[in-house]
């Protein structure tokens, strides 16, 4: 039913009503039959994607409000626990993600100009940056496991990796545990989004390779780009909120 | 209305292709990198309560740049602006209603 509507000959002359003189064929093969034209189809995709992203704001919003509430309750524990994170790695990952957003924007631009090589190269670069981010994150997580900074029975049991603040104030350790729970929950959910994004980009890459994305119709490439940029924005907030709270103390133990 | 839509003036069912100059993208990414450096450098200073303010202002600026330019909202229709704005409104309600409770509990 979907693309075989050519069988209805009446449909073809009606399309000419859009004022496309000399445009021989009835409609673009990428135009679904329930849309008037490609612009309406693209607009619907954009609105749908933003509705999904608004939902994503609420999804992450729950974790953000948990962070805000607990940080207000235990500001000192949060700042000192934050100081146990690795700022250079976090900053590196911020730069990597921003770079991936640039290559993503350039891939979508390659869709708008119809340049298949640009699409392919920039999508590969986006995937590479995304995987780089995840590899760095893996090393960060591994270090936290080794240092006993993962919420659990042995949390902060290694004196070499506990700042003097928590040695002097053991009653604050449960609050640091909340911080590290939020650290793993927020960055973990974010990393899950990165994994989904990398898979999405691999799929979009294969479609780009088939030459699917042309200037007048590259909605899938563009909508995937919106998702990728959104995940970047989440990290733009996570980085200062999680890594930099106690950076000015100077006694860094990460 | 359609005057707004750059590119759709091609009278071709409105293809609405908007090609942003490369220089703009490279300008935006440069600003984003500079702001990232700024957020690390200012976090290293002890600004008291202003550490949080500075960090949030920088993060909101970065996010706004990504939304407007990389996500093309600057050139998008009003309905897209409304959807972006509504997500911020709902998030603000979440924060405002939760915090008016937590922050006022000690007022007894």
mmCIF file of C-alpha atoms in Angstrom, chain A residues 32-180:
data_model
loop_
_atom_site.group_PDB
_atom_site.id
_atom_site.type_symbol
_atom_site.label_atom_id
_atom_site.label_comp_id
_atom_site.label_asym_id
_atom_site.label_seq_id
_atom_site.Cartn_x
_atom_site.Cartn_y
_atom_site.Cartn_z
ATOM 1 C CA UNK A 32 4.608 8.925 2.228
ATOM 2 C CA UNK A 33 1.074 8.882 0.848
ATOM 3 C CA UNK A 34 -0.519 10.512 3.885
ATOM 4 C CA UNK A 35 1.435 13.771 3.447
ATOM 5 C CA UNK A 36 0.661 16.531 0.950
ATOM 6 C CA UNK A 37 4.269 17.221 0.113
ATOM 7 C CA UNK A 38 7.828 16.770 1.345
ATOM 8 C CA UNK A 39 7.787 19.960 3.398
ATOM 9 C CA UNK A 40 4.728 18.871 5.347
ATOM 10 C CA UNK A 41 6.331 15.475 5.829
ATOM 11 C CA UNK A 42 9.567 17.038 7.101
ATOM 12 C CA UNK A 43 7.710 19.447 9.413
ATOM 13 C CA UNK A 44 5.841 16.498 10.933
ATOM 14 C CA UNK A 45 9.127 14.685 11.510
ATOM 15 C CA UNK A 46 10.627 17.760 13.189
ATOM 16 C CA UNK A 47 7.594 18.248 15.466
ATOM 17 C CA UNK A 48 7.535 14.564 16.350
ATOM 18 C CA UNK A 49 11.248 14.569 17.126
ATOM 19 C CA UNK A 50 10.958 17.638 19.340
ATOM 20 C CA UNK A 51 7.989 16.092 21.162
ATOM 21 C CA UNK A 52 10.216 13.091 21.848
ATOM 22 C CA UNK A 53 13.063 15.347 22.982
ATOM 23 C CA UNK A 54 10.691 17.259 25.299
ATOM 24 C CA UNK A 55 9.869 13.870 26.824
ATOM 25 C CA UNK A 56 13.606 13.228 27.151
ATOM 26 C CA UNK A 57 13.959 16.513 29.053
ATOM 27 C CA UNK A 58 11.472 15.150 31.586
ATOM 28 C CA UNK A 59 13.249 11.777 31.629
ATOM 29 C CA UNK A 60 16.559 13.364 32.590
ATOM 30 C CA UNK A 61 14.672 16.006 34.599
ATOM 31 C CA UNK A 62 13.847 13.471 37.319
ATOM 32 C CA UNK A 63 17.549 12.799 37.873
ATOM 33 C CA UNK A 64 18.388 16.500 37.713
ATOM 34 C CA UNK A 65 15.843 17.382 40.393
ATOM 35 C CA UNK A 66 17.134 14.530 42.582
ATOM 36 C CA UNK A 67 20.622 15.983 42.180
ATOM 37 C CA UNK A 68 19.442 19.525 43.003
ATOM 38 C CA UNK A 69 17.542 18.398 46.115
ATOM 39 C CA UNK A 70 20.378 16.291 47.541
ATOM 40 C CA UNK A 71 23.062 18.799 46.651
ATOM 41 C CA UNK A 72 21.086 21.414 48.589
ATOM 42 C CA UNK A 73 20.763 19.056 51.548
ATOM 43 C CA UNK A 74 24.446 18.011 51.600
ATOM 44 C CA UNK A 75 26.457 20.716 49.806
ATOM 45 C CA UNK A 76 29.807 19.928 51.472
ATOM 46 C CA UNK A 77 29.653 16.185 50.936
ATOM 47 C CA UNK A 78 28.721 16.756 47.299
ATOM 48 C CA UNK A 79 31.574 19.184 46.683
ATOM 49 C CA UNK A 80 34.166 16.919 48.284
ATOM 50 C CA UNK A 81 32.808 13.777 46.625
ATOM 51 C CA UNK A 82 32.832 15.589 43.277
ATOM 52 C CA UNK A 83 36.491 16.289 43.886
ATOM 53 C CA UNK A 84 37.164 12.552 43.650
ATOM 54 C CA UNK A 85 36.223 12.529 39.973
ATOM 55 C CA UNK A 86 38.753 12.881 37.192
ATOM 56 C CA UNK A 87 38.347 16.415 35.806
ATOM 57 C CA UNK A 88 40.833 16.074 32.879
ATOM 58 C CA UNK A 89 38.992 13.001 31.599
ATOM 59 C CA UNK A 90 35.608 14.690 32.057
ATOM 60 C CA UNK A 91 36.831 17.796 30.233
ATOM 61 C CA UNK A 92 38.316 15.670 27.448
ATOM 62 C CA UNK A 93 34.999 13.904 27.013
ATOM 63 C CA UNK A 94 33.209 17.260 26.894
ATOM 64 C CA UNK A 95 35.485 18.348 24.034
ATOM 65 C CA UNK A 96 35.007 14.981 22.287
ATOM 66 C CA UNK A 97 31.222 15.302 22.477
ATOM 67 C CA UNK A 98 31.248 18.896 21.238
ATOM 68 C CA UNK A 99 33.431 17.807 18.309
ATOM 69 C CA UNK A 100 30.942 15.005 17.589
ATOM 70 C CA UNK A 101 28.144 17.578 17.532
ATOM 71 C CA UNK A 102 30.085 19.560 14.919
ATOM 72 C CA UNK A 103 30.612 16.501 12.707
ATOM 73 C CA UNK A 104 26.928 15.596 13.185
ATOM 74 C CA UNK A 105 25.878 19.078 12.063
ATOM 75 C CA UNK A 106 28.221 18.763 9.073
ATOM 76 C CA UNK A 107 26.738 15.347 8.187
ATOM 77 C CA UNK A 108 23.235 16.884 8.168
ATOM 78 C CA UNK A 109 24.640 19.745 6.093
ATOM 79 C CA UNK A 110 25.944 17.086 3.705
ATOM 80 C CA UNK A 111 22.334 15.945 3.451
ATOM 81 C CA UNK A 112 21.161 19.469 2.650
ATOM 82 C CA UNK A 113 23.827 19.899 -0.053
ATOM 83 C CA UNK A 114 23.389 16.348 -1.322
ATOM 84 C CA UNK A 115 27.040 15.462 -0.804
ATOM 85 C CA UNK A 116 27.217 11.734 -0.114
ATOM 86 C CA UNK A 117 30.984 11.756 0.689
ATOM 87 C CA UNK A 118 30.390 14.489 3.300
ATOM 88 C CA UNK A 119 27.543 12.488 4.847
ATOM 89 C CA UNK A 120 29.612 9.297 5.035
ATOM 90 C CA UNK A 121 32.824 10.886 6.359
ATOM 91 C CA UNK A 122 31.029 13.041 8.926
ATOM 92 C CA UNK A 123 28.822 10.164 10.120
ATOM 93 C CA UNK A 124 31.909 7.988 10.579
ATOM 94 C CA UNK A 125 33.619 10.818 12.478
ATOM 95 C CA UNK A 126 30.514 11.203 14.682
ATOM 96 C CA UNK A 127 30.491 7.484 15.459
ATOM 97 C CA UNK A 128 34.253 7.566 16.166
ATOM 98 C CA UNK A 129 33.890 10.500 18.580
ATOM 99 C CA UNK A 130 30.919 8.800 20.240
ATOM 100 C CA UNK A 131 32.869 5.576 20.757
ATOM 101 C CA UNK A 132 35.867 7.568 22.028
ATOM 102 C CA UNK A 133 33.590 9.111 24.640
ATOM 103 C CA UNK A 134 32.383 5.675 25.733
ATOM 104 C CA UNK A 135 35.925 4.255 25.940
ATOM 105 C CA UNK A 136 37.013 7.180 28.155
ATOM 106 C CA UNK A 137 33.891 6.630 30.268
ATOM 107 C CA UNK A 138 34.789 2.947 30.602
ATOM 108 C CA UNK A 139 38.218 3.820 32.016
ATOM 109 C CA UNK A 140 36.649 6.309 34.411
ATOM 110 C CA UNK A 141 34.123 3.747 35.670
ATOM 111 C CA UNK A 142 36.844 1.066 36.007
ATOM 112 C CA UNK A 143 38.942 3.454 38.108
ATOM 113 C CA UNK A 144 36.003 4.171 40.399
ATOM 114 C CA UNK A 145 35.439 0.442 40.923
ATOM 115 C CA UNK A 146 39.140 -0.040 41.749
ATOM 116 C CA UNK A 147 39.068 2.887 44.174
ATOM 117 C CA UNK A 148 35.933 1.597 45.927
ATOM 118 C CA UNK A 149 33.930 4.656 45.020
ATOM 119 C CA UNK A 150 30.933 2.705 43.742
ATOM 120 C CA UNK A 151 27.951 2.757 46.157
ATOM 121 C CA UNK A 152 27.928 -0.570 47.951
ATOM 122 C CA UNK A 153 29.276 -2.399 51.018
ATOM 123 C CA UNK A 154 32.915 -1.353 50.424
ATOM 124 C CA UNK A 155 32.127 2.251 49.507
ATOM 125 C CA UNK A 156 35.029 4.553 50.463
ATOM 126 C CA UNK A 157 36.848 1.692 52.214
ATOM 127 C CA UNK A 158 40.176 2.515 50.533
ATOM 128 C CA UNK A 159 41.868 5.306 52.542
ATOM 129 C CA UNK A 160 44.161 6.119 49.611
ATOM 130 C CA UNK A 161 41.163 7.281 47.615
ATOM 131 C CA UNK A 162 39.156 9.140 50.208
ATOM 132 C CA UNK A 163 39.791 12.828 50.684
ATOM 133 C CA UNK A 164 40.756 14.089 54.197
ATOM 134 C CA UNK A 165 37.324 15.658 54.474
ATOM 135 C CA UNK A 166 35.605 12.255 54.652
ATOM 136 C CA UNK A 167 38.263 10.852 56.990
ATOM 137 C CA UNK A 168 37.540 13.768 59.322
ATOM 138 C CA UNK A 169 33.769 13.592 58.785
ATOM 139 C CA UNK A 170 32.790 9.918 58.380
ATOM 140 C CA UNK A 171 29.161 10.917 59.017
ATOM 141 C CA UNK A 172 29.228 12.587 55.576
ATOM 142 C CA UNK A 173 30.116 9.349 53.782
ATOM 143 C CA UNK A 174 26.464 8.265 53.299
ATOM 144 C CA UNK A 175 25.885 11.618 51.567
ATOM 145 C CA UNK A 176 28.891 11.029 49.331
ATOM 146 C CA UNK A 177 27.291 7.688 48.517
ATOM 147 C CA UNK A 178 24.210 9.551 47.277
ATOM 148 C CA UNK A 179 26.469 11.731 45.136
ATOM 149 C CA UNK A 180 28.161 8.710 43.596
#
